[in-house]
Amino acid sequence: MKKTPQSKQILRLLFWESTIRCNLTCAHCRRIESNEQAHRDLTTAQAKALIEQLAVLGQSQPMTPVLVFSGGEPLCREDLFELVKHSRSLGITPALATNGTLIDTTIAQQIRNSGIARVSVSLDGATAEVHNRLRQLEGSFERAIEGIGYLREQKVPFQINITLTKHNAGQLEDVYELAKSLGAVAVHIFMLVPVGCGQSLAETDMLSPEQYEQKLLDICELDGRGELQIKVTCGPHYERVIRQKGLYKSRKQTGHGQGDVPGRSEHRGASKGCLAGLGVLFVGHQGDVFPCGYLPIKCGNVLEEKLSDIWYGSKDLARMRDSSKLEGKCGICGYREVCGGCRGRAYAGTGNYMAEEPFCAYVPPEAIR
């Protein structure tokens, strides 16, 4: 396949909202549509076409992207394992993002046999009281822990995801220790982005810029222990923090702390904070394409355009990839090439996805000269 002028831009992860259906109604979810809209999910044929488009895109770059089956709750989709099989037949590495509550022995066996490379299970607290409050369902913590147990029995690699809010930030280390005790291979820490249901939660539970900074320092300390893979998502300023604290060099030398699903190490490339539109894409349940799941800028639709045409041809994606177009303190910051600020929070706060990151406490020296 002839490479396009932008072929150096490598798509590493495609998150697909495989269904809008979910058995939970989490307070911080990006989802704004209800289960009644599930009839608008991509059909099996449409979903297979998406997967085939992803395989074609992968042929134009040094690696095939990882496909993350997300949701909603992907285990609510009846043809999930058929689609996982289809992705593997095309050389695509599949991963699964789930709340864990629907996993039993049978499902865990299906996950293992399907060849899913890694499963992420969300735990938004180290105790039932904290987790269940955010998940808005009593018993969801206990069921998630049971689901993790079934994955462990089947020797399926899994990671723990936590979204930090004021409500659970004090349990960060407890979640980290719980993940270790459960046998997780990684902990991915998400910084809340005020979109979807998270908009209302943000009014009362969003960490302040100063609190974010402290939590990033706490994460840096956990990361430095070298016990688990640590990855911060939607907290791009962590790339600044690990450089300021000298952790970046040791992480780079050992390859530890990246938290990637298998199949990417040989093309890891330079570390970057905000990957929206740079190494990541999000496809909604109706086929709409977004830079990430937290930035509602529609770049196209896979039912109307080829995924590769969207990836290489979107003007919005091209703009996000140009750090010289960043505005405010992000535009003059010496860390803009490795951080970039969260484009989702910038958009949520100003309506301009190139504005400065509103939840970053760092003041670049260039701003006070």
CSV table of C-alpha atoms in Angstrom, one decimal:
chain,number,residue,atom,x,y,z
A,1,MET,CA,0.0,0.0,0.0
A,2,LYS,CA,1.3,3.4,-0.9
A,3,LYS,CA,2.0,5.5,2.3
A,4,THR,CA,0.3,8.8,2.7
A,5,PRO,CA,2.3,12.0,3.6
A,6,GLN,CA,1.2,11.6,7.2
A,7,SER,CA,2.1,7.9,7.5
A,8,LYS,CA,4.7,8.7,10.3
A,9,GLN,CA,1.7,9.3,12.6
A,10,ILE,CA,1.2,5.8,14.1
A,11,LEU,CA,-2.2,4.7,15.4
A,12,ARG,CA,-1.4,2.5,18.4
A,13,LEU,CA,-4.7,2.0,20.1
A,14,LEU,CA,-8.2,2.1,18.8
A,15,PHE,CA,-10.9,2.1,21.5
A,16,TRP,CA,-14.2,0.9,20.2
A,17,GLU,CA,-17.4,1.6,22.1
A,18,SER,CA,-18.7,-1.8,21.0
A,19,THR,CA,-22.1,-1.2,22.6
A,20,ILE,CA,-23.8,1.6,24.5
A,21,ARG,CA,-25.4,-1.0,26.8
A,22,CYS,CA,-24.2,-1.4,30.3
A,23,ASN,CA,-25.4,-3.0,33.5
A,24,LEU,CA,-24.1,-0.1,35.6
A,25,THR,CA,-24.7,3.7,35.7
A,26,CYS,CA,-21.4,5.0,36.9
A,27,ALA,CA,-21.3,8.6,38.1
A,28,HIS,CA,-18.1,9.5,36.1
A,29,CYS,CA,-19.0,7.6,32.9
A,30,ARG,CA,-18.4,9.4,29.5
A,31,ARG,CA,-21.6,7.7,28.3
A,32,ILE,CA,-24.6,10.0,27.9
A,33,GLU,CA,-27.0,7.7,26.0
A,34,SER,CA,-29.2,5.1,27.6
A,35,ASN,CA,-29.5,1.3,27.0
A,36,GLU,CA,-32.5,2.1,24.9
A,37,GLN,CA,-30.1,3.4,22.2
A,38,ALA,CA,-28.4,0.0,21.9
A,39,HIS,CA,-30.3,-0.7,18.7
A,40,ARG,CA,-28.0,1.9,17.1
A,41,ASP,CA,-24.9,-0.1,17.9
A,42,LEU,CA,-22.9,-1.3,14.8
A,43,THR,CA,-24.3,-4.6,13.5
A,44,THR,CA,-22.0,-7.6,13.3
A,45,ALA,CA,-21.3,-7.0,9.6
A,46,GLN,CA,-20.6,-3.3,10.2
A,47,ALA,CA,-18.3,-4.2,13.2
A,48,LYS,CA,-16.4,-6.7,11.1
A,49,ALA,CA,-16.0,-4.0,8.4
A,50,LEU,CA,-14.5,-1.6,11.0
A,51,ILE,CA,-12.1,-4.3,12.1
A,52,GLU,CA,-11.1,-4.9,8.5
A,53,GLN,CA,-10.5,-1.2,8.0
A,54,LEU,CA,-8.3,-1.1,11.1
A,55,ALA,CA,-6.3,-4.0,9.6
A,56,VAL,CA,-5.8,-2.1,6.4
A,57,LEU,CA,-4.7,1.0,8.3
A,58,GLY,CA,-2.2,-1.1,10.1
A,59,GLN,CA,-0.7,-2.2,6.8
A,60,SER,CA,0.3,1.4,6.1
A,61,GLN,CA,2.4,1.8,9.3
A,62,PRO,CA,5.1,-0.3,11.1
A,63,MET,CA,2.6,-1.9,13.5
A,64,THR,CA,-1.0,-3.0,13.6
A,65,PRO,CA,-3.0,-1.1,16.2
A,66,VAL,CA,-4.3,-2.8,19.3
A,67,LEU,CA,-8.1,-2.9,19.3
A,68,VAL,CA,-9.7,-2.3,22.7
A,69,PHE,CA,-13.3,-3.6,23.0
A,70,SER,CA,-14.9,-1.1,25.3
A,71,GLY,CA,-18.4,0.2,26.0
A,72,GLY,CA,-20.8,0.6,27.7
A,73,GLU,CA,-20.1,-2.9,28.9
A,74,PRO,CA,-18.7,-5.0,26.0
A,75,LEU,CA,-19.7,-8.2,27.6
A,76,CYS,CA,-23.3,-7.1,27.0
A,77,ARG,CA,-22.6,-7.6,23.3
A,78,GLU,CA,-23.7,-11.1,22.2
A,79,ASP,CA,-21.3,-11.4,19.2
A,80,LEU,CA,-18.3,-10.1,21.2
A,81,PHE,CA,-16.2,-13.2,20.9
A,82,GLU,CA,-17.0,-13.7,17.3
A,83,LEU,CA,-15.6,-10.1,16.7
A,84,VAL,CA,-12.6,-10.8,18.8
A,85,LYS,CA,-11.9,-13.9,16.7
A,86,HIS,CA,-12.3,-11.8,13.5
A,87,SER,CA,-9.8,-9.3,14.8
A,88,ARG,CA,-7.2,-12.0,15.6
A,89,SER,CA,-7.6,-13.6,12.2
A,90,LEU,CA,-6.5,-10.3,10.7
A,91,GLY,CA,-3.5,-10.0,12.9
A,92,ILE,CA,-5.0,-7.4,15.3
A,93,THR,CA,-4.3,-7.8,19.0
A,94,PRO,CA,-7.6,-7.5,21.0
A,95,ALA,CA,-8.0,-6.2,24.5
A,96,LEU,CA,-11.1,-5.9,26.7
A,97,ALA,CA,-12.2,-3.1,29.0
A,98,THR,CA,-14.9,-4.2,31.4
A,99,ASN,CA,-16.4,-3.4,34.8
A,100,GLY,CA,-15.8,-7.1,35.7
A,101,THR,CA,-19.2,-7.7,37.2
A,102,LEU,CA,-20.4,-10.0,34.4
A,103,ILE,CA,-17.4,-12.3,34.5
A,104,ASP,CA,-18.0,-15.8,35.7
A,105,THR,CA,-16.1,-19.1,35.1
A,106,THR,CA,-17.6,-19.6,31.7
A,107,ILE,CA,-17.0,-16.0,30.5
A,108,ALA,CA,-13.4,-16.1,31.9
A,109,GLN,CA,-12.8,-19.3,29.9
A,110,GLN,CA,-14.2,-17.7,26.7
A,111,ILE,CA,-11.9,-14.7,27.3
A,112,ARG,CA,-8.9,-17.0,27.6
A,113,ASN,CA,-9.8,-19.1,24.6
A,114,SER,CA,-10.5,-16.1,22.5
A,115,GLY,CA,-7.0,-14.8,22.7
A,116,ILE,CA,-7.7,-11.5,24.3
A,117,ALA,CA,-4.3,-10.1,25.3
A,118,ARG,CA,-5.3,-8.3,28.4
A,119,VAL,CA,-8.4,-7.3,30.3
A,120,SER,CA,-8.8,-4.1,32.2
A,121,VAL,CA,-11.2,-4.1,35.2
A,122,SER,CA,-12.3,-0.8,36.7
A,123,LEU,CA,-12.0,-0.5,40.5
A,124,ASP,CA,-12.7,3.0,41.7
A,125,GLY,CA,-11.9,2.3,45.3
A,126,ALA,CA,-10.2,-0.3,47.5
A,127,THR,CA,-13.4,-0.8,49.5
A,128,ALA,CA,-17.0,-1.6,48.6
A,129,GLU,CA,-18.2,1.6,50.2
A,130,VAL,CA,-16.1,3.9,48.0
A,131,HIS,CA,-16.3,1.8,44.7
A,132,ASN,CA,-20.1,1.2,45.0
A,133,ARG,CA,-20.8,4.8,45.5
A,134,LEU,CA,-19.2,5.8,42.3
A,135,ARG,CA,-20.5,2.8,40.4
A,136,GLN,CA,-24.0,3.5,41.8
A,137,LEU,CA,-24.8,-0.2,42.4
A,138,GLU,CA,-24.5,-2.1,45.7
A,139,GLY,CA,-22.5,-5.3,45.3
A,140,SER,CA,-20.6,-4.1,42.2
A,141,PHE,CA,-17.3,-4.1,44.1
A,142,GLU,CA,-17.7,-7.6,45.3
A,143,ARG,CA,-18.8,-8.8,41.9
A,144,ALA,CA,-15.8,-7.1,40.2
A,145,ILE,CA,-13.4,-8.8,42.7
A,146,GLU,CA,-15.1,-12.2,41.9
A,147,GLY,CA,-14.7,-11.5,38.2
A,148,ILE,CA,-11.0,-10.8,38.7
A,149,GLY,CA,-10.7,-14.0,40.6
A,150,TYR,CA,-12.1,-16.0,37.6
A,151,LEU,CA,-9.6,-14.2,35.3
A,152,ARG,CA,-6.8,-15.1,37.6
A,153,GLU,CA,-7.9,-18.8,37.7
A,154,GLN,CA,-7.8,-18.8,33.9
A,155,LYS,CA,-4.4,-17.1,33.8
A,156,VAL,CA,-5.7,-14.1,31.8
A,157,PRO,CA,-3.5,-11.0,32.2
A,158,PHE,CA,-5.5,-8.2,33.7
A,159,GLN,CA,-4.9,-4.6,34.9
A,160,ILE,CA,-6.8,-2.4,37.3
A,161,ASN,CA,-8.2,1.0,36.1
A,162,ILE,CA,-9.1,3.7,38.6
A,163,THR,CA,-10.6,7.1,37.8
A,164,LEU,CA,-9.4,9.6,40.5
A,165,THR,CA,-11.9,12.0,42.1
A,166,LYS,CA,-12.0,13.8,45.4
A,167,HIS,CA,-14.1,10.9,46.7
A,168,ASN,CA,-11.5,8.1,46.1
A,169,ALA,CA,-8.1,10.0,45.8
A,170,GLY,CA,-7.3,9.1,49.3
A,171,GLN,CA,-7.4,5.4,48.4
A,172,LEU,CA,-4.9,5.5,45.6
A,173,GLU,CA,-2.2,3.6,47.4
A,174,ASP,CA,-4.8,1.2,48.8
A,175,VAL,CA,-6.0,0.4,45.2
A,176,TYR,CA,-2.4,0.0,44.2
A,177,GLU,CA,-1.8,-2.5,47.0
A,178,LEU,CA,-5.1,-4.3,46.2
A,179,ALA,CA,-4.0,-4.6,42.6
A,180,LYS,CA,-0.7,-6.2,43.7
A,181,SER,CA,-2.5,-8.6,46.0
A,182,LEU,CA,-4.9,-9.6,43.2
A,183,GLY,CA,-2.1,-10.4,40.8
A,184,ALA,CA,-2.7,-7.5,38.4
A,185,VAL,CA,0.1,-6.7,35.8
A,186,ALA,CA,-0.6,-3.0,35.8
A,187,VAL,CA,-2.5,-0.1,37.3
A,188,HIS,CA,-3.9,2.6,34.9
A,189,ILE,CA,-4.9,5.8,36.7
A,190,PHE,CA,-7.4,8.0,34.9
A,191,MET,CA,-7.7,11.7,35.7
A,192,LEU,CA,-11.4,12.7,35.5
A,193,VAL,CA,-12.4,14.5,32.4
A,194,PRO,CA,-15.7,16.4,32.7
A,195,VAL,CA,-17.7,14.9,29.8
A,196,GLY,CA,-20.8,12.8,29.8
A,197,CYS,CA,-22.1,11.9,33.3
A,198,GLY,CA,-18.8,13.3,34.6
A,199,GLN,CA,-19.9,16.8,33.9
A,200,SER,CA,-22.2,16.8,37.0
A,201,LEU,CA,-19.7,14.9,39.1
A,202,ALA,CA,-17.0,17.4,38.2
A,203,GLU,CA,-18.9,20.2,39.9
A,204,THR,CA,-18.4,18.5,43.3
A,205,ASP,CA,-15.7,15.9,42.9
A,206,MET,CA,-13.1,17.2,40.4
A,207,LEU,CA,-9.6,17.5,41.9
A,208,SER,CA,-8.2,21.0,41.9
A,209,PRO,CA,-5.0,21.7,39.8
A,210,GLU,CA,-3.0,21.7,43.1
A,211,GLN,CA,-4.6,18.4,44.1
A,212,TYR,CA,-3.9,16.9,40.7
A,213,GLU,CA,-0.2,17.9,41.1
A,214,GLN,CA,0.0,16.2,44.5
A,215,LYS,CA,-1.6,13.1,43.2
A,216,LEU,CA,0.8,13.0,40.3
A,217,LEU,CA,3.7,13.2,42.7
A,218,ASP,CA,2.1,10.4,44.7
A,219,ILE,CA,1.8,8.3,41.6
A,220,CYS,CA,5.5,9.0,40.8
A,221,GLU,CA,6.4,7.6,44.2
A,222,LEU,CA,4.4,4.4,43.5
A,223,ASP,CA,5.8,4.2,40.0
A,224,GLY,CA,9.3,4.4,41.3
A,225,ARG,CA,8.9,1.3,43.4
A,226,GLY,CA,9.1,-0.8,40.2
A,227,GLU,CA,6.6,-3.3,41.3
A,228,LEU,CA,3.7,-2.8,38.8
A,229,GLN,CA,3.4,-1.2,35.5
A,230,ILE,CA,1.9,2.3,36.0
A,231,LYS,CA,0.2,4.4,33.4
A,232,VAL,CA,-1.5,7.8,33.8
A,233,THR,CA,-4.3,8.5,31.4
A,234,CYS,CA,-5.8,11.9,30.9
A,235,GLY,CA,-3.1,13.3,33.1
A,236,PRO,CA,-0.5,14.3,30.5
A,237,HIS,CA,1.4,16.5,32.9
A,238,TYR,CA,2.7,13.3,34.5
A,239,GLU,CA,5.2,13.3,31.7
A,240,ARG,CA,6.5,16.5,33.1
A,241,VAL,CA,6.5,15.3,36.7
A,242,ILE,CA,8.5,12.1,35.9
A,243,ARG,CA,11.1,14.2,34.1
A,244,GLN,CA,11.3,16.7,37.0
A,245,LYS,CA,11.7,13.8,39.4
A,246,GLY,CA,14.3,11.9,37.3
A,247,LEU,CA,12.0,8.9,36.9
A,248,TYR,CA,11.6,9.1,33.1
A,249,LYS,CA,15.2,7.9,32.4
A,250,SER,CA,14.9,4.8,34.6
A,251,ARG,CA,11.5,3.9,33.2
A,252,LYS,CA,12.8,4.3,29.6
A,253,GLN,CA,15.9,2.1,30.4
A,254,THR,CA,13.9,-0.7,32.0
A,255,GLY,CA,10.8,-0.5,29.8
A,256,HIS,CA,8.9,-0.6,33.1
A,257,GLY,CA,5.9,1.6,33.9
A,258,GLN,CA,4.4,1.9,30.4
A,259,GLY,CA,1.4,-0.3,31.1
A,260,ASP,CA,0.9,-1.2,27.4
A,261,VAL,CA,-1.0,-4.2,26.2
A,262,PRO,CA,1.2,-6.8,24.5
A,263,GLY,CA,2.4,-6.3,21.0
A,264,ARG,CA,3.6,-2.6,21.1
A,265,SER,CA,7.0,-2.6,22.7
A,266,GLU,CA,9.0,-2.8,19.5
A,267,HIS,CA,7.3,0.4,18.2
A,268,ARG,CA,6.8,2.2,21.5
A,269,GLY,CA,8.4,5.5,20.3
A,270,ALA,CA,8.7,8.7,22.3
A,271,SER,CA,6.5,9.0,25.4
A,272,LYS,CA,3.8,11.6,25.1
A,273,GLY,CA,1.1,12.8,27.5
A,274,CYS,CA,-2.1,13.5,25.6
A,275,LEU,CA,-2.4,10.9,22.8
A,276,ALA,CA,-5.8,12.1,21.5
A,277,GLY,CA,-5.5,11.9,17.7
A,278,LEU,CA,-1.8,11.2,18.0
A,279,GLY,CA,-1.6,7.5,18.9
A,280,VAL,CA,-5.2,6.9,19.9
A,281,LEU,CA,-8.6,7.0,18.3
A,282,PHE,CA,-12.1,6.3,19.7
A,283,VAL,CA,-14.9,4.9,17.6
A,284,GLY,CA,-18.4,5.4,19.1
A,285,HIS,CA,-21.1,2.8,19.0
A,286,GLN,CA,-22.7,4.3,15.9
A,287,GLY,CA,-19.4,4.5,14.0
A,288,ASP,CA,-18.5,8.2,14.8
A,289,VAL,CA,-14.8,8.7,15.2
A,290,PHE,CA,-13.3,11.0,17.9
A,291,PRO,CA,-9.7,11.8,18.9
A,292,CYS,CA,-10.4,10.1,22.2
A,293,GLY,CA,-13.4,9.0,24.3
A,294,TYR,CA,-13.3,12.3,26.2
A,295,LEU,CA,-13.1,14.8,23.4
A,296,PRO,CA,-16.4,15.1,21.5
A,297,ILE,CA,-15.0,16.4,18.2
A,298,LYS,CA,-16.4,14.3,15.5
A,299,CYS,CA,-13.7,13.6,12.8
A,300,GLY,CA,-15.8,11.3,10.6
A,301,ASN,CA,-17.8,8.1,10.6
A,302,VAL,CA,-16.6,4.6,9.6
A,303,LEU,CA,-19.9,3.9,7.9
A,304,GLU,CA,-19.3,6.8,5.6
A,305,GLU,CA,-15.5,7.0,5.2
A,306,LYS,CA,-12.5,4.7,5.5
A,307,LEU,CA,-10.8,4.7,8.8
A,308,SER,CA,-7.5,5.4,7.2
A,309,ASP,CA,-8.9,8.4,5.4
A,310,ILE,CA,-10.1,9.8,8.7
A,311,TRP,CA,-6.8,9.1,10.4
A,312,TYR,CA,-4.7,10.7,7.8
A,313,GLY,CA,-7.1,13.3,6.4
A,314,SER,CA,-8.9,14.9,9.4
A,315,LYS,CA,-8.1,18.6,9.8
A,316,ASP,CA,-8.9,18.4,13.5
A,317,LEU,CA,-6.5,15.5,14.0
A,318,ALA,CA,-3.8,17.3,12.1
A,319,ARG,CA,-4.3,20.4,14.2
A,320,MET,CA,-4.0,18.4,17.5
A,321,ARG,CA,-0.8,16.9,16.3
A,322,ASP,CA,0.9,20.3,15.8
A,323,SER,CA,2.1,21.3,19.3
A,324,SER,CA,3.0,24.8,17.9
A,325,LYS,CA,-0.8,25.4,17.7
A,326,LEU,CA,-1.3,25.0,21.4
A,327,GLU,CA,-2.5,28.1,23.1
A,328,GLY,CA,-2.1,29.8,26.5
A,329,LYS,CA,0.7,28.5,28.8
A,330,CYS,CA,0.6,25.2,27.1
A,331,GLY,CA,1.8,26.9,23.9
A,332,ILE,CA,4.9,28.3,25.6
A,333,CYS,CA,5.6,25.5,28.0
A,334,GLY,CA,9.0,23.7,27.6
A,335,TYR,CA,7.2,20.4,28.2
A,336,ARG,CA,4.6,20.9,25.4
A,337,GLU,CA,6.2,18.2,23.2
A,338,VAL,CA,5.9,15.5,25.9
A,339,CYS,CA,2.8,16.7,27.7
A,340,GLY,CA,0.5,18.8,25.5
A,341,GLY,CA,-2.1,19.2,28.2
A,342,CYS,CA,-5.4,17.3,28.2
A,343,ARG,CA,-7.3,18.4,25.1
A,344,GLY,CA,-10.6,17.0,26.5
A,345,ARG,CA,-10.4,19.2,29.6
A,346,ALA,CA,-9.4,22.2,27.6
A,347,TYR,CA,-12.5,21.7,25.4
A,348,ALA,CA,-14.8,21.1,28.3
A,349,GLY,CA,-13.6,24.3,30.0
A,350,THR,CA,-13.4,26.6,27.0
A,351,GLY,CA,-15.0,25.1,23.9
A,352,ASN,CA,-11.5,25.2,22.3
A,353,TYR,CA,-9.5,22.0,22.3
A,354,MET,CA,-6.2,23.8,21.7
A,355,ALA,CA,-6.6,26.0,24.8
A,356,GLU,CA,-4.3,25.6,27.8
A,357,GLU,CA,-4.9,22.7,30.2
A,358,PRO,CA,-7.1,24.1,32.9
A,359,PHE,CA,-6.2,21.6,35.6
A,360,CYS,CA,-2.4,22.0,35.5
A,361,ALA,CA,-0.8,23.8,38.4
A,362,TYR,CA,2.6,24.2,36.6
A,363,VAL,CA,3.6,27.7,35.6
A,364,PRO,CA,6.3,27.5,32.9
A,365,PRO,CA,9.2,29.9,33.5
A,366,GLU,CA,8.5,31.3,30.0
A,367,ALA,CA,5.2,32.7,31.3
A,368,ILE,CA,6.7,34.8,34.0
A,369,ARG,CA,9.6,36.4,32.2
